[in-house]
C-alpha positions as a printed Julia matrix, in Angstrom:
232×3 Matrix{Float64}:
 26.37   -7.11  -39.5
 26.55   -5.96  -43.14
 27.8    -2.52  -42.04
 30.52   -4.17  -39.95
 31.64   -6.16  -42.97
 31.73   -2.99  -45.08
 33.89   -1.28  -42.47
 36.32   -4.21  -42.43
 36.55   -4.12  -46.24
 37.31   -0.37  -46.36
 40.77   -0.17  -44.77
 39.48    0.98  -41.38
 41.49    2.58  -38.6
 42.49    0.18  -35.8
 39.69    1.54  -33.58
 37.12    1.08  -36.36
 38.35   -2.43  -37.01
 38.03   -3.38  -33.34
 34.5    -1.95  -33.17
 33.49   -3.8   -36.34
 34.92   -7.07  -35.05
 32.99   -6.79  -31.79
 29.83   -5.98  -33.74
 30.31   -9.16  -35.74
 31.06  -11.13  -32.56
 27.85   -9.89  -30.94
 25.87  -10.7   -34.07
 27.27  -14.25  -34.1
 26.37  -14.62  -30.41
 22.8   -13.47  -31.07
 22.57  -15.95  -33.94
 23.7   -18.79  -31.67
 27.14  -19.19  -33.27
 29.32  -19.14  -30.17
 32.44  -20.37  -31.97
 32.06  -17.54  -34.49
 31.63  -15.03  -31.65
 34.81  -16.34  -30.02
 36.74  -16.07  -33.29
 35.83  -12.42  -33.9
 36.2   -11.43  -30.23
 39.63  -13.04  -30.06
 40.75  -11.1   -33.14
 39.46   -7.86  -31.61
 41.26   -8.47  -28.31
 44.49   -9.16  -30.17
 44.19   -5.69  -31.69
 43.12   -3.92  -28.48
 43.45   -5.76  -25.21
 41.18   -3.88  -22.81
 38.92   -4.98  -19.96
 35.63   -4.82  -21.86
 37.03   -6.89  -24.71
 38.52   -9.51  -22.43
 35.25   -9.78  -20.48
 33.26  -10.34  -23.65
 35.77  -12.88  -24.98
 35.79  -14.72  -21.65
 31.98  -14.81  -21.52
 31.89  -16.4   -24.97
 34.65  -18.88  -24.15
 32.7   -19.96  -21.06
 29.92  -21.15  -23.36
 32.28  -22.87  -25.81
 34.5   -25.93  -25.76
 37.21  -23.66  -24.29
 35.41  -23.01  -20.99
 38.62  -23.46  -18.98
 40.31  -20.65  -20.91
 37.35  -18.36  -20.24
 37.52  -19.06  -16.51
 41.27  -18.46  -16.55
 40.82  -15.04  -18.17
 38.14  -14.09  -15.62
 40.28  -15.23  -12.68
 43.25  -13.23  -13.95
 41.12  -10.11  -14.35
 39.71  -10.51  -10.84
 43.22  -10.84   -9.41
 44.02   -7.47  -10.98
 40.8    -5.85   -9.65
 39.71   -7.91   -6.61
 36.89   -5.55   -5.56
 35.31   -5.12   -8.98
 31.76   -6.33   -8.41
 31.12   -6.71  -12.14
 34.04   -9.1   -12.45
 32.99  -10.92   -9.29
 29.49  -11.32  -10.69
 30.68  -12.52  -14.1
 32.99  -15.17  -12.68
 30.62  -16.14   -9.88
 27.7   -16.59  -12.25
 29.81  -18.53  -14.75
 30.81  -20.93  -11.99
 27.34  -21.51  -10.55
 25.51  -21.65  -13.88
 27.77  -24.27  -15.47
 29.44  -25.73  -12.39
 31.18  -29.02  -12.98
 31.74  -29.84   -9.31
 30.47  -28.92   -5.86
 33.7   -26.98   -5.36
 32.99  -24.76   -8.38
 29.45  -24.08   -7.16
 30.77  -23.14   -3.71
 33.48  -20.9    -5.18
 30.91  -19.1    -7.32
 28.54  -18.65   -4.37
 31.3   -17.16   -2.21
 32.18  -14.64   -4.91
 28.57  -13.62   -5.39
 27.96  -13.31   -1.65
 31.04  -11.11   -1.29
 30.01   -8.96   -4.25
 26.47   -8.55   -2.88
 27.93   -6.94    0.24
 29.65   -4.36   -1.93
 26.65   -3.7    -4.21
 23.52   -5.0    -2.42
 20.98   -3.5    -4.84
 22.61   -4.39   -8.16
 20.01   -6.4   -10.12
 22.45   -8.61  -12.02
 24.1    -9.61   -8.75
 20.75  -10.26   -7.09
 19.77  -12.5    -9.99
 23.1   -14.35   -9.91
 22.8   -14.93   -6.17
 19.24  -16.18   -6.61
 20.41  -18.52   -9.35
 23.13  -19.81   -7.03
 20.51  -20.67   -4.39
 18.53  -22.43   -7.12
 21.56  -24.67   -7.77
 21.57  -25.55   -4.05
 17.92  -26.57   -4.27
 16.75  -23.64   -2.12
 13.96  -22.42   -4.37
 12.42  -20.05   -1.82
 15.68  -18.12   -1.42
 16.14  -18.26   -5.18
 12.72  -16.69   -5.67
 13.4   -14.0    -3.09
 16.56  -12.78   -4.81
 15.35  -13.06   -8.4
 12.16  -11.17   -7.53
 14.35   -8.43   -6.03
 16.41   -8.43   -9.21
 13.29   -8.05  -11.39
 12.03   -5.22   -9.16
 15.36   -3.39   -9.26
 15.55   -3.76  -13.05
 12.3    -1.87  -13.61
 11.23   -0.15  -15.81
 13.31   -2.46  -17.98
 12.96   -6.21  -18.44
 15.63   -8.83  -18.91
 15.11  -12.17  -20.63
 17.51  -14.01  -18.34
 15.72  -12.87  -15.18
 12.38  -13.95  -16.67
 13.89  -17.31  -17.64
 15.24  -17.87  -14.14
 11.93  -16.92  -12.57
 10.19  -19.4   -14.84
 12.46  -22.21  -13.64
 11.88  -21.23  -10.01
  8.1   -21.17  -10.43
  8.18  -24.59  -12.09
 10.16  -26.03   -9.19
  7.78  -24.49   -6.66
  4.67  -25.97   -8.23
  3.37  -23.21  -10.5
  3.68  -24.53  -14.08
  1.28  -21.97  -15.55
  3.22  -19.11  -13.98
  6.48  -20.67  -15.14
  5.35  -20.85  -18.77
  4.15  -17.26  -18.62
  7.61  -16.13  -17.47
  9.34  -18.2   -20.16
  7.09  -16.61  -22.79
  7.99  -13.2   -21.35
 11.67  -14.13  -21.69
 11.15  -14.95  -25.37
  9.54  -11.54  -25.93
 12.91   -9.98  -24.99
 14.58  -11.74  -27.96
 17.33  -13.78  -26.29
 20.18  -15.23  -28.38
 19.09  -18.04  -30.7
 20.52  -20.89  -28.61
 18.79  -19.61  -25.49
 15.56  -18.97  -27.37
 15.44  -22.6   -28.55
 16.06  -23.82  -25.02
 13.34  -21.59  -23.56
 10.86  -22.46  -26.32
 11.3   -26.13  -25.42
 10.44  -25.31  -21.8
  7.22  -23.54  -22.81
  6.12  -26.83  -24.4
  7.53  -29.42  -22.01
  8.49  -27.65  -18.8
 11.64  -28.7   -16.98
 12.51  -32.28  -17.85
 15.63  -32.71  -15.71
 15.67  -33.59  -11.99
 15.62  -30.71   -9.52
 18.94  -29.87   -7.87
 19.36  -31.84   -4.66
 19.11  -29.59   -1.59
 22.5   -28.76   -0.12
 23.54  -26.0     2.25
 25.73  -23.3     0.68
 29.04  -22.51    2.36
 29.31  -19.92    5.1
 30.85  -16.69    3.87
 31.99  -14.85    7.01
 32.36  -11.12    6.96
 36.07  -10.5     6.63
 38.46   -7.64    6.21
 38.43   -7.84    2.42
 34.64   -7.82    2.21
 33.64   -5.41    4.97
 32.03   -2.3     3.46
 29.43   -1.21    5.98
 26.62   -2.66    3.85
 24.02   -4.73    5.61
 24.22   -8.5     5.34
 22.13  -10.08    2.59
């Protein structure tokens, strides 16, 4: 963070300035200052409007008071690249994780299901799809996909996967296992806001009602999604 500030104070080239701004944005995200992360990311994107910058800005906006703007950016990017599984995952996960209606949850699930047919072994997609099933109250399917995600991530570990697995274990009657996974998530040093949320769960468990079981929508194989991959 200090190095980024020094770069910005030293009349940097445009490329150096963009890199420094994104460094500051990522540091603010890690510190739990989402509004600060948005501010620096927005400045960087104004200087260089590329896909990586827009994705980062959108992901921060999703977690801010400007969620609608973040979704709008993601939708526009997906229109430009409709078979980009990374974009499909980012938008799909954003919709299922913070869905504000049944329609948003269904839209996110459809995107993730389509993306999983294009990249069936991608761990982030497997985790997102498992998290979608969790939102439908299908904890067994959620566990199946998140376990696959954890397996495919090896030898690395990811705090978000561990956090999701903890929630699934809690909902399936294994509080000790859940707390162990939440502690494992904390060992991966998540952003400050997430760390506080996970720390609370290690003490108290899940204190909100479980999602009510509901069947996800059918996602028929169609021309746009057919890739020869096996159905997940």
